[in-house]
mmCIF file of C-alpha atoms in Angstrom:
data_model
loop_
_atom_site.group_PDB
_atom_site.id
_atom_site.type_symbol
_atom_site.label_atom_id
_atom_site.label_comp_id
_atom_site.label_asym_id
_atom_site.label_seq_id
_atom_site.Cartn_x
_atom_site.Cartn_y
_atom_site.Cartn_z
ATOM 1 C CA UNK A 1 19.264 24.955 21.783
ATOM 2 C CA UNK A 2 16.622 27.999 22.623
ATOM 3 C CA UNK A 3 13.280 27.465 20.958
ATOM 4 C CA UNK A 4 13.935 29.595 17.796
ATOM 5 C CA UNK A 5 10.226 29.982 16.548
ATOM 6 C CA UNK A 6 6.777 28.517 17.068
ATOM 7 C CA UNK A 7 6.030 25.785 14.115
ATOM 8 C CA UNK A 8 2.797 24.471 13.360
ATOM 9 C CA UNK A 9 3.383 21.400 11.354
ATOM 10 C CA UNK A 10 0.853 20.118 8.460
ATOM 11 C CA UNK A 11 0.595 16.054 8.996
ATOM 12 C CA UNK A 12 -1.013 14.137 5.916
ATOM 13 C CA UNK A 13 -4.650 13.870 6.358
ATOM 14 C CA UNK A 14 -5.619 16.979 8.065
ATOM 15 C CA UNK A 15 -3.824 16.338 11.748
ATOM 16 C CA UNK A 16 -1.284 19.159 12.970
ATOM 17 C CA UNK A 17 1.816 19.343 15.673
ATOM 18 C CA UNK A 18 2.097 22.571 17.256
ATOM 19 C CA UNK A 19 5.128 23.126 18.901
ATOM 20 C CA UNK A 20 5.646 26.329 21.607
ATOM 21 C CA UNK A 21 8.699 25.253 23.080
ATOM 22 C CA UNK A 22 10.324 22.210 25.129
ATOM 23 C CA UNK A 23 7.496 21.801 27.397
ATOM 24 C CA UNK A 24 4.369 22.354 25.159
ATOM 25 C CA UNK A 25 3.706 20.394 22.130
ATOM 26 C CA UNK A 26 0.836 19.360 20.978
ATOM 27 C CA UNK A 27 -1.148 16.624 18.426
ATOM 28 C CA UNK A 28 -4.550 18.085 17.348
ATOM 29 C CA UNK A 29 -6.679 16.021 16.890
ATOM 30 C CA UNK A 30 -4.623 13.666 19.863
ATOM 31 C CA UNK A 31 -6.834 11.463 19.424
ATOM 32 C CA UNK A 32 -10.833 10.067 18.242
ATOM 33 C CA UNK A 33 -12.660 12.758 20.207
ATOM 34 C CA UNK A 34 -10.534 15.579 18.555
ATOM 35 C CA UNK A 35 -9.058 16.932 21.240
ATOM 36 C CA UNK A 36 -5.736 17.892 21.807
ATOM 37 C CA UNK A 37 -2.654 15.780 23.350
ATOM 38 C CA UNK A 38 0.787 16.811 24.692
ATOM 39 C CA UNK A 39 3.714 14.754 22.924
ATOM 40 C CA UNK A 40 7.128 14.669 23.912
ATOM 41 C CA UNK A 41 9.724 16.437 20.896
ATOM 42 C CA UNK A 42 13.349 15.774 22.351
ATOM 43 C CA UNK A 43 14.399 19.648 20.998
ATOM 44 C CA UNK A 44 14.080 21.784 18.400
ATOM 45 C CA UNK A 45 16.236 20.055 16.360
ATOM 46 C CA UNK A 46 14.580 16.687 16.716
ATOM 47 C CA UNK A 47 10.741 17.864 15.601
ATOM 48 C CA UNK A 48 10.604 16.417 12.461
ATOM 49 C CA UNK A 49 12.415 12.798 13.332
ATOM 50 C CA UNK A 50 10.013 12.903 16.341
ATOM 51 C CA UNK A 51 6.752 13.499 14.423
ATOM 52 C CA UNK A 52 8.264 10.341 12.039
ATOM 53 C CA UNK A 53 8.975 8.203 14.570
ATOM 54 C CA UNK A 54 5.763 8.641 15.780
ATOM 55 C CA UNK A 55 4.523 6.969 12.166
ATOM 56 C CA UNK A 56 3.458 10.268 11.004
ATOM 57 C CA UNK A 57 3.816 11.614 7.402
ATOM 58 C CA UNK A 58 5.200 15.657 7.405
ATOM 59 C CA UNK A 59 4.155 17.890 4.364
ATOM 60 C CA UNK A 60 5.556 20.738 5.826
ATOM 61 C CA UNK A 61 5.582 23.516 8.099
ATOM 62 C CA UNK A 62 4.860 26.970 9.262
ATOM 63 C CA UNK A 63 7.163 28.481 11.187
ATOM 64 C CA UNK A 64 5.986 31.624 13.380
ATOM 65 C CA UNK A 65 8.369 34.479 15.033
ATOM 66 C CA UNK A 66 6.407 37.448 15.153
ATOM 67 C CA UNK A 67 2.314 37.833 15.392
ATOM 68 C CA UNK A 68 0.248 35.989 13.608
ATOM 69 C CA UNK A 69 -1.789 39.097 12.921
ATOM 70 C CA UNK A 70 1.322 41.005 12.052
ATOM 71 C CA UNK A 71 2.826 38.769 8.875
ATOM 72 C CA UNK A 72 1.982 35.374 7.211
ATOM 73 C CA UNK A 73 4.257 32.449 8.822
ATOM 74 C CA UNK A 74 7.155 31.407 7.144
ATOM 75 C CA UNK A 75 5.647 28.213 5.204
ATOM 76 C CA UNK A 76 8.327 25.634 3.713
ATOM 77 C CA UNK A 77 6.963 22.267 2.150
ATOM 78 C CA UNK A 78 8.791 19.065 3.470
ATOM 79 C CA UNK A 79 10.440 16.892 1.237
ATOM 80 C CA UNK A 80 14.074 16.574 0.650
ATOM 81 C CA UNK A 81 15.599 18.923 3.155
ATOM 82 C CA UNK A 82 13.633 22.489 2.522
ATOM 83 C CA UNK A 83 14.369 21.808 -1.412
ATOM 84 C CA UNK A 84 11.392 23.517 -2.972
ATOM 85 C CA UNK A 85 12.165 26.764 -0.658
ATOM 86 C CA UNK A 86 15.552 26.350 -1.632
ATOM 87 C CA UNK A 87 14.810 26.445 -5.040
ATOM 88 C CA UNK A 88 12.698 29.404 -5.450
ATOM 89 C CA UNK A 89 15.434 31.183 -3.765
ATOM 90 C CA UNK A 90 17.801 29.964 -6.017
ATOM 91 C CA UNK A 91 16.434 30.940 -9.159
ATOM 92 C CA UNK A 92 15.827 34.303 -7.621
ATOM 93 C CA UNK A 93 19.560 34.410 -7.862
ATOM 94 C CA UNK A 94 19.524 33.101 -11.461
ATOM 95 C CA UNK A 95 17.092 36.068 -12.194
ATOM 96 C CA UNK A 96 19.437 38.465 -10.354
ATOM 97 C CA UNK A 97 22.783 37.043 -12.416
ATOM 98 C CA UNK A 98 20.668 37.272 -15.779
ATOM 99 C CA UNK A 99 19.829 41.004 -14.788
ATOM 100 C CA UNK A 100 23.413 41.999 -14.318
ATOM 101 C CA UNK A 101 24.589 40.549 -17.296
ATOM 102 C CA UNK A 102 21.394 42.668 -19.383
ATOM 103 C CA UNK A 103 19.800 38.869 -20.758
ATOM 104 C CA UNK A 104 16.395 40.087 -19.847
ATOM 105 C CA UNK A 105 15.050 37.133 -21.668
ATOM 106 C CA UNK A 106 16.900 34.624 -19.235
ATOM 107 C CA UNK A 107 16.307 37.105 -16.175
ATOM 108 C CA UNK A 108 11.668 37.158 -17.144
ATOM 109 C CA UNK A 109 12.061 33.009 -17.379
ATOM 110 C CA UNK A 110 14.086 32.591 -13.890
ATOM 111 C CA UNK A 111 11.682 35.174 -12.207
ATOM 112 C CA UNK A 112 8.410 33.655 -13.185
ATOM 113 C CA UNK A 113 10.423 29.775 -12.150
ATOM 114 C CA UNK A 114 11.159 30.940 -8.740
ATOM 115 C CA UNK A 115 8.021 32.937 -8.051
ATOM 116 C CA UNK A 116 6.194 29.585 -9.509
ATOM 117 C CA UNK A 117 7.982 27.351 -7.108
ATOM 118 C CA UNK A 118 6.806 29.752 -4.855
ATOM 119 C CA UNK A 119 3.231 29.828 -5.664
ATOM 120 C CA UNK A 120 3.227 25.672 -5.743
ATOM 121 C CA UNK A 121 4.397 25.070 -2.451
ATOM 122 C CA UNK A 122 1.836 27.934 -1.241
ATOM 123 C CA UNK A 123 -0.626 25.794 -2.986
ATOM 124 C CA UNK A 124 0.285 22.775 -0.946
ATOM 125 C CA UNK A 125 -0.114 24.690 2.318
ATOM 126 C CA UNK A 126 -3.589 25.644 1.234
ATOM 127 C CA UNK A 127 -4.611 21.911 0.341
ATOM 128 C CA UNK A 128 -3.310 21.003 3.695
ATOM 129 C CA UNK A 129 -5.361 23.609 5.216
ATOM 130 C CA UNK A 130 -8.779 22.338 3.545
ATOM 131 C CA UNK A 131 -7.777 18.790 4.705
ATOM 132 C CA UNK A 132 -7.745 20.272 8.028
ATOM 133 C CA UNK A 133 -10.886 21.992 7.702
ATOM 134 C CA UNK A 134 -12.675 18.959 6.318
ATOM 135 C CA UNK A 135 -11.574 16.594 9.312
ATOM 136 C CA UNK A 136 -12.189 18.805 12.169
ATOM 137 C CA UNK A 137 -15.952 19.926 10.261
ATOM 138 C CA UNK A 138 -16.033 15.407 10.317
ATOM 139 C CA UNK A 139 -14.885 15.243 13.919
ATOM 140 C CA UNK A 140 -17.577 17.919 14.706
ATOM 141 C CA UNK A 141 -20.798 16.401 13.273
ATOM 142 C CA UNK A 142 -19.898 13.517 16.423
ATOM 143 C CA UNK A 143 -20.004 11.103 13.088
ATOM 144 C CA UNK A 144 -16.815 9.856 12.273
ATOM 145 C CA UNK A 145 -16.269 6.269 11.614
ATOM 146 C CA UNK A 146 -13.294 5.006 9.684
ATOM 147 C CA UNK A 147 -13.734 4.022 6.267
ATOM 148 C CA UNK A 148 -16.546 6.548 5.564
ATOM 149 C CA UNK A 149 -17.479 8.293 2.357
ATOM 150 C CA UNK A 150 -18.909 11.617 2.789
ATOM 151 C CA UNK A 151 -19.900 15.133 1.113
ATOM 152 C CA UNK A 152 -19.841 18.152 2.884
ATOM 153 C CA UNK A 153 -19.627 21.919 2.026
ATOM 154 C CA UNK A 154 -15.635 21.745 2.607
ATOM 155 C CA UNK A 155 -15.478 18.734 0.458
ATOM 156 C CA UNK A 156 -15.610 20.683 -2.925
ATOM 157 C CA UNK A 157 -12.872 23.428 -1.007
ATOM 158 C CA UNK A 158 -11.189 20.298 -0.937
ATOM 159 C CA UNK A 159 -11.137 19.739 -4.037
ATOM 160 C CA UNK A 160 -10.700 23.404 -5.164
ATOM 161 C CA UNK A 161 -7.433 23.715 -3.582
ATOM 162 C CA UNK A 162 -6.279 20.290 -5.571
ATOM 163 C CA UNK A 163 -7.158 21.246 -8.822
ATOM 164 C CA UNK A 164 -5.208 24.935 -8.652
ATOM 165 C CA UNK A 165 -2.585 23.112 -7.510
ATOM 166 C CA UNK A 166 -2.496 20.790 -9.947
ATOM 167 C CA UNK A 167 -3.123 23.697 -12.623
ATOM 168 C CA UNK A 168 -0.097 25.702 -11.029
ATOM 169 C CA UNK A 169 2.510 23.154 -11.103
ATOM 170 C CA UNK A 170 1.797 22.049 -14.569
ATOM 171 C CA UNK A 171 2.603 25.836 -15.175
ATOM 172 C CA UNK A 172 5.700 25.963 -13.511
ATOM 173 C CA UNK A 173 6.528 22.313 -15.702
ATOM 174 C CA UNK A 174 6.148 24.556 -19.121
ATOM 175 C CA UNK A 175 8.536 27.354 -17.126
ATOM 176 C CA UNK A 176 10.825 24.738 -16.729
ATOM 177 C CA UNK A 177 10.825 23.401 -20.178
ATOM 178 C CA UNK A 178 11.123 27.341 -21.589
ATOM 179 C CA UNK A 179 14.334 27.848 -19.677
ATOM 180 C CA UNK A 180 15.500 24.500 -20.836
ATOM 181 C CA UNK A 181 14.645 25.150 -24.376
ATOM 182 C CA UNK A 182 16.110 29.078 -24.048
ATOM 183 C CA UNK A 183 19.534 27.847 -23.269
ATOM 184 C CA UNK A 184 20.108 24.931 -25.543
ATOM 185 C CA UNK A 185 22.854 26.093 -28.347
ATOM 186 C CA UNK A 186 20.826 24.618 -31.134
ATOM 187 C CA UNK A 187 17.196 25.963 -29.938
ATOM 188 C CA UNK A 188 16.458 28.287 -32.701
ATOM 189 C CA UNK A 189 12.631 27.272 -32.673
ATOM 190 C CA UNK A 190 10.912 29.195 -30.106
ATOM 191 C CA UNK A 191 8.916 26.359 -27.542
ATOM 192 C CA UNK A 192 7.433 27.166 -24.289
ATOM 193 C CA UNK A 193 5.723 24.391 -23.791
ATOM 194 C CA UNK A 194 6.005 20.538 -22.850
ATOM 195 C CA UNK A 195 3.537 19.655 -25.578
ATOM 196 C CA UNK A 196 5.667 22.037 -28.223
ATOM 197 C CA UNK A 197 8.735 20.247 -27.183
ATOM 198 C CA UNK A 198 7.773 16.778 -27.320
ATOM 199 C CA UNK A 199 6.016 17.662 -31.277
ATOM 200 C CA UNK A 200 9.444 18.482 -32.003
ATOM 201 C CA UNK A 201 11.300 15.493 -30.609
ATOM 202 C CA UNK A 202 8.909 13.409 -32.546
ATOM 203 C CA UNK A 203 11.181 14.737 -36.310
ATOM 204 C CA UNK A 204 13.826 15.089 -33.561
ATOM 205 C CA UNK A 205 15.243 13.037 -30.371
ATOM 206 C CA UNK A 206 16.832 14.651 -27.788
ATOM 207 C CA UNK A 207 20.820 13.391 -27.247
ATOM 208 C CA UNK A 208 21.838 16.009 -24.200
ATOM 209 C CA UNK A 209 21.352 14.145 -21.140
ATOM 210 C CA UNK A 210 18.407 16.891 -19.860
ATOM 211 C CA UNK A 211 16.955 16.535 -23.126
ATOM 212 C CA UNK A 212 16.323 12.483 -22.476
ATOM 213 C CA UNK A 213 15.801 12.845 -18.984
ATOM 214 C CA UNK A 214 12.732 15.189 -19.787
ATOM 215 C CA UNK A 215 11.694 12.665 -22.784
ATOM 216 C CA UNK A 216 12.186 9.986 -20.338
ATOM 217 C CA UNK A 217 9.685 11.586 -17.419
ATOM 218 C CA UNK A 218 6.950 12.670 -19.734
ATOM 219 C CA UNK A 219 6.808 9.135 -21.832
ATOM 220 C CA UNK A 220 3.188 7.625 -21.056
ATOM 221 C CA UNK A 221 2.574 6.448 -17.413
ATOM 222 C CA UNK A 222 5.632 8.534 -15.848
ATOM 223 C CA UNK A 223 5.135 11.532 -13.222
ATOM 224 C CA UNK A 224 5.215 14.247 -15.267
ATOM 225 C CA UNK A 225 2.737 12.351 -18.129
ATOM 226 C CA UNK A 226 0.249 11.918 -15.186
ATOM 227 C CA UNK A 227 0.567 15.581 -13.837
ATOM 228 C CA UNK A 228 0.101 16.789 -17.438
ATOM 229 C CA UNK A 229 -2.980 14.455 -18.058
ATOM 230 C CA UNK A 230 -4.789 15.645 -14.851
ATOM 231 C CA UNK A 231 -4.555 19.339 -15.694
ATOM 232 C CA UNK A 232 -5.499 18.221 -19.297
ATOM 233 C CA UNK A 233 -8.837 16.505 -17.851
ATOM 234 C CA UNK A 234 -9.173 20.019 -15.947
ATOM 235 C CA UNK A 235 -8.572 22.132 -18.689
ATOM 236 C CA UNK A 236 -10.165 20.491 -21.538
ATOM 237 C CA UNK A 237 -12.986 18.489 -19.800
ATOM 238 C CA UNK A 238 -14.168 19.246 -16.716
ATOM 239 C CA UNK A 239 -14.175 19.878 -12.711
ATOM 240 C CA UNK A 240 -11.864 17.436 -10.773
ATOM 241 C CA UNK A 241 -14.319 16.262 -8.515
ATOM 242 C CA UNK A 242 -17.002 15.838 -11.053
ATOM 243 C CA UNK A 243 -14.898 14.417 -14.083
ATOM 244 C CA UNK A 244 -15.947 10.698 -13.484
ATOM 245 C CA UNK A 245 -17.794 9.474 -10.526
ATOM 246 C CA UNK A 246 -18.281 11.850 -8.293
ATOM 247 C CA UNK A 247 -15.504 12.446 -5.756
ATOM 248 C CA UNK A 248 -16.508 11.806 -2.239
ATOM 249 C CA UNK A 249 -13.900 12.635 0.968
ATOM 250 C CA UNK A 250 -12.894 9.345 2.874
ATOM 251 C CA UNK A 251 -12.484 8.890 6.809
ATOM 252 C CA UNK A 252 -9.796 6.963 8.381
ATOM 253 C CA UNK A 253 -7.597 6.045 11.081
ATOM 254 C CA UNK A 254 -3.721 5.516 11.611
ATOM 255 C CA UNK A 255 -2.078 3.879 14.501
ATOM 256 C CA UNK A 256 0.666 5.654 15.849
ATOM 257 C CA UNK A 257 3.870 4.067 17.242
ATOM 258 C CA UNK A 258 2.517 4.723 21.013
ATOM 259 C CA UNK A 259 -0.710 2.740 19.673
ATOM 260 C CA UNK A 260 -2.870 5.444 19.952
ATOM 261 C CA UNK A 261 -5.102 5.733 16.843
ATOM 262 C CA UNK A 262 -6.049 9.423 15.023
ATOM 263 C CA UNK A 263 -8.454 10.184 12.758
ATOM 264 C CA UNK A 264 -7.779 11.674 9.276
ATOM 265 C CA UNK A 265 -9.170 12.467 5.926
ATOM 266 C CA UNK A 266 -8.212 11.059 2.176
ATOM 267 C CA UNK A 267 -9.385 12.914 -0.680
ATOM 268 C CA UNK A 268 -8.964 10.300 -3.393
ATOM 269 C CA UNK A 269 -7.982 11.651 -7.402
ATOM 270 C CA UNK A 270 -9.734 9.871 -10.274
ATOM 271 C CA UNK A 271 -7.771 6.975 -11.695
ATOM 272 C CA UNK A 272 -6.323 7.050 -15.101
ATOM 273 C CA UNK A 273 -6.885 10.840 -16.008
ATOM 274 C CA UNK A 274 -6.073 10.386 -19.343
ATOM 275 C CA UNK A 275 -9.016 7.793 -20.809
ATOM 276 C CA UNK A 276 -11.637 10.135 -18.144
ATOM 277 C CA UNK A 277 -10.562 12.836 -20.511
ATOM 278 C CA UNK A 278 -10.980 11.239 -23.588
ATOM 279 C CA UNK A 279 -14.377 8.951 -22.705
ATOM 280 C CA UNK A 280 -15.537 12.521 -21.844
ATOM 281 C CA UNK A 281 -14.521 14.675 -25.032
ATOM 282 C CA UNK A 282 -15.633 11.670 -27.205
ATOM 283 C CA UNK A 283 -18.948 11.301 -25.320
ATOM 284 C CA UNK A 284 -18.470 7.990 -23.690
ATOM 285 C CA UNK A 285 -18.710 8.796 -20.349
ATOM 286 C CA UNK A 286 -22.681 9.775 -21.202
ATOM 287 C CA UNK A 287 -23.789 6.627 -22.840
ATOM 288 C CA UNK A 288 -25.698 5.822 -19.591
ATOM 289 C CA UNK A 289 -28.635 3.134 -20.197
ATOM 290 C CA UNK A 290 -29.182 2.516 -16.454
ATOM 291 C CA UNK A 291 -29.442 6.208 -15.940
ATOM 292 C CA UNK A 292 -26.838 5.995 -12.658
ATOM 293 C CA UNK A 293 -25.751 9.662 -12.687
ATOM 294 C CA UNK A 294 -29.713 11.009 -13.041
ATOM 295 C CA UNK A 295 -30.432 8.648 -9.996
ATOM 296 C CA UNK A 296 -27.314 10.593 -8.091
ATOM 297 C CA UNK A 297 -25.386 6.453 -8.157
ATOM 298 C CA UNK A 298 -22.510 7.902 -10.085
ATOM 299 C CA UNK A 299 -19.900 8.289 -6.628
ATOM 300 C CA UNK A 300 -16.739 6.962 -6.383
ATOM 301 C CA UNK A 301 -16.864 3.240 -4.843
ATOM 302 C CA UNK A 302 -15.145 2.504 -1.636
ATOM 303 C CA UNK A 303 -12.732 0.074 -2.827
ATOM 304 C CA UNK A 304 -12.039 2.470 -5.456
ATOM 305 C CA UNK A 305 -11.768 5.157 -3.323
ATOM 306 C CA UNK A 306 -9.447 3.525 -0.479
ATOM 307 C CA UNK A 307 -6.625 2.165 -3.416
ATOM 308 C CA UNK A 308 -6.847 5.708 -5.241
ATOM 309 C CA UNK A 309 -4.109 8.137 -5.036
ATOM 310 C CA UNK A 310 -4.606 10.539 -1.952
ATOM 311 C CA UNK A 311 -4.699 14.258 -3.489
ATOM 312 C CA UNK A 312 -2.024 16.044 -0.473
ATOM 313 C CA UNK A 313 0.080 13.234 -0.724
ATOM 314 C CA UNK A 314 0.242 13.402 -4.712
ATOM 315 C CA UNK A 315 0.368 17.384 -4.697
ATOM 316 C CA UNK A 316 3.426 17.188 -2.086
ATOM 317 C CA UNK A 317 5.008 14.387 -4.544
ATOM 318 C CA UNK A 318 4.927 16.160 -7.382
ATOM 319 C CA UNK A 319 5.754 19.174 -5.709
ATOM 320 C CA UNK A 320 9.208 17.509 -4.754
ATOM 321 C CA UNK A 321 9.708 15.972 -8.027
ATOM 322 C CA UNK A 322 9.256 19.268 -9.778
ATOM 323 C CA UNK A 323 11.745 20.977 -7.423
ATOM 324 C CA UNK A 324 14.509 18.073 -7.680
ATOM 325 C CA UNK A 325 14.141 19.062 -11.436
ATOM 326 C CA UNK A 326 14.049 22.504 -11.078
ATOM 327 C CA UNK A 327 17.537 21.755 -9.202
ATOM 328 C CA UNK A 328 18.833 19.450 -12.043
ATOM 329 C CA UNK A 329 18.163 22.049 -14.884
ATOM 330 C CA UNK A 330 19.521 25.059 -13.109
ATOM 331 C CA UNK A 331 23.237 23.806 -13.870
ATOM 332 C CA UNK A 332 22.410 24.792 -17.152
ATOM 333 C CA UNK A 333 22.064 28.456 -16.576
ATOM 334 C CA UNK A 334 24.758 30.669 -19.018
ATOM 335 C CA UNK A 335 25.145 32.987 -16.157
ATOM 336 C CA UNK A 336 26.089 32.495 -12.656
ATOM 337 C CA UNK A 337 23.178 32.995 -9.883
ATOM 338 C CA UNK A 338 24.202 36.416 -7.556
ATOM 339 C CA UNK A 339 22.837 36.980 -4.396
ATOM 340 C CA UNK A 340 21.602 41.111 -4.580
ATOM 341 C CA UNK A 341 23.543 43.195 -2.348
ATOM 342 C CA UNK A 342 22.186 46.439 -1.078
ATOM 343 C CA UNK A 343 24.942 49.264 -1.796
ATOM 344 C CA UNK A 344 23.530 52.328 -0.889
ATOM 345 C CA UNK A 345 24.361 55.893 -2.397
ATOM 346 C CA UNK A 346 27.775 57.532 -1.204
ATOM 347 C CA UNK A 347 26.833 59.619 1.627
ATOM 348 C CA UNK A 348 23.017 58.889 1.728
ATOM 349 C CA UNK A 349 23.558 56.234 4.809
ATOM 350 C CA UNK A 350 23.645 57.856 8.267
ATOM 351 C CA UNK A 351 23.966 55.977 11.372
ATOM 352 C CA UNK A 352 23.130 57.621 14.234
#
């Protein structure tokens, strides 16, 4: 098979794989002193079970066939299959069905889901491209060591690109949960909202097998709780690197199959989002007698910040979780999803 495109693929941590064609593929960084390395990929085909059995983790890829300088690559997050991309094609379809059958309610919900889906897995991309920033800026100094905690300028970038994520897809959750709502037979009561919808299953359980499913994934400690509670601690309390102890990027190294070690970075979350936000709106988190955050000792310790949740690996998690949903509640749609089709105007097309 002919190379079809030039990929540059996002590796968790910051590392890349570019890919030209059979003879010129690279690692980057190949190896401690950041420079790059030629691996072997088998064909185009076989990139992605390559890059794996190499001990690598993919979160997804840009795929280039034109100039760079021309158009944006073709970006698809990595997860099950292309499923996210899939997706926000999908319920572009949706949109289009709901616009021929004139339900311009169903058609503004579908529309904002797919460009949302969209938007998310853009989101990821961009939080893979700080990570990559922040390692090669690490690999630059001539300082890395593994197990390092550090704060640089691209640290709070970092950290930017984590919290719009994390504000994004809990926007596309409340999409989700509109459309879900919009179609039920018995949902006279207007809710938009995850926190709306769980209010009313408090007078009134769910018994449709979406409706417990979504009860079941919200309930306290379960992926979509979490999600919710770390936009909450956004929203309602403050920055996500500055919510509890300060957030500080971590260094480390992985050994690949070929026992050749690379360097990469680890932006760790806060633990337990949820009490943060409440020690903070209840004033908690400033009863401070031995004055650590005023003598700049309030950062994240590094056995706390080595077990914590790494924040591209949780925003590409989610990211598939929300899509596998997004999947799951699109049987529901009343109409069926059409693919547009250009027609153009009797005697308007000429082909010369």
């Amino acid at each position: 098979m002919e190379w079809l495109s030039v990929r540059e693929v996002h590796i968790s941590g910051g590392i890349r794989v570019l890919s030209y064609d059979r003879s010129c593929n690279f690692l980057y960084p190949g190896d401690m002193t950041g420079e790059k390395t030629t691996i072997e990929i088998q064909k185009y085909s076989s990139l992605f079970s390559d890059i794996k059995n190499l001990g690598l983790e993919v979160i997804g890829c840009d795929f280039f066939t034109g100039s760079h300088s021309e158009a944006p690559p073709e970006w698809r997050s990595k997860s099950s299959g292309w499923l996210t991309w899939d997706q926000g094609r999908d319920w572009s379809f949706i949109a289009h069905g709901a616009f021929i059958k004139g339900d311009s309610k169903l058609y503004d919900i579908a529309t904002r889901i797919s460009h949302q889906l969209r938007g998310c897995e853009w989101r990821v991309r961009q939080l893979s491209e700080s990570y990559m920033d922040q390692l090669n800026a690490k690999l630059k100094s001539g300082d890395f060591k593994s197990d390092q905690r550090f704060l640089d300028g691209f640290t709070g970038l970092c950290y930017l690109a984590a919290q719009t994520f994390l504000v994004d897809a809990c926007t596309l959750r409340d999409y989700l949960i509109e459309f879900y709502w919009h179609v039920k037979p018995t949902g006279a009561k207007n809710i938009t909202s995850i926190g709306s919808l769980l209010k009313h299953w408090e007078k009134t359980p769910p018994l449709d097998p979406h409706g417990v499913k979504i009860q079941e994934i919200s309930s306290q400690g379960n992926w979509l709780d979490i999600l919710g509670s770390y936009r909450n601690l956004i929203i309602h309390a403050a920055p996500l690197a500055t919510a509890g102890a300060t957030l500080y990027a971590i260094t480390g190294t992985v050994q690949l199959s070929n026992s050749v070690y690379l360097p990469f970075v680890k932006l760790p979350l806060p633990s337990d989002p949820g009490k943060l936000k409440a020690d903070r709106t209840s004033g908690k988190h400033f009863d401070d007698p031995s004055l650590r955050r005023a003598r700049f000792h309030n950062i994240i310790g590094s056995t706390e910040a080595v077990s914590a949740l790494d924040s591209l690996t949780y925003a590409n998690s989610c990211l598939e979780k929300l899509s596998i949903w997004a999947a799951s509640l699109a049987e529901l749609s009343p109409v069926e999803a059409e693919i547009p089709v250009i027609v153009p105007i009797a005697g308007s097309l000429k082909i010369t």
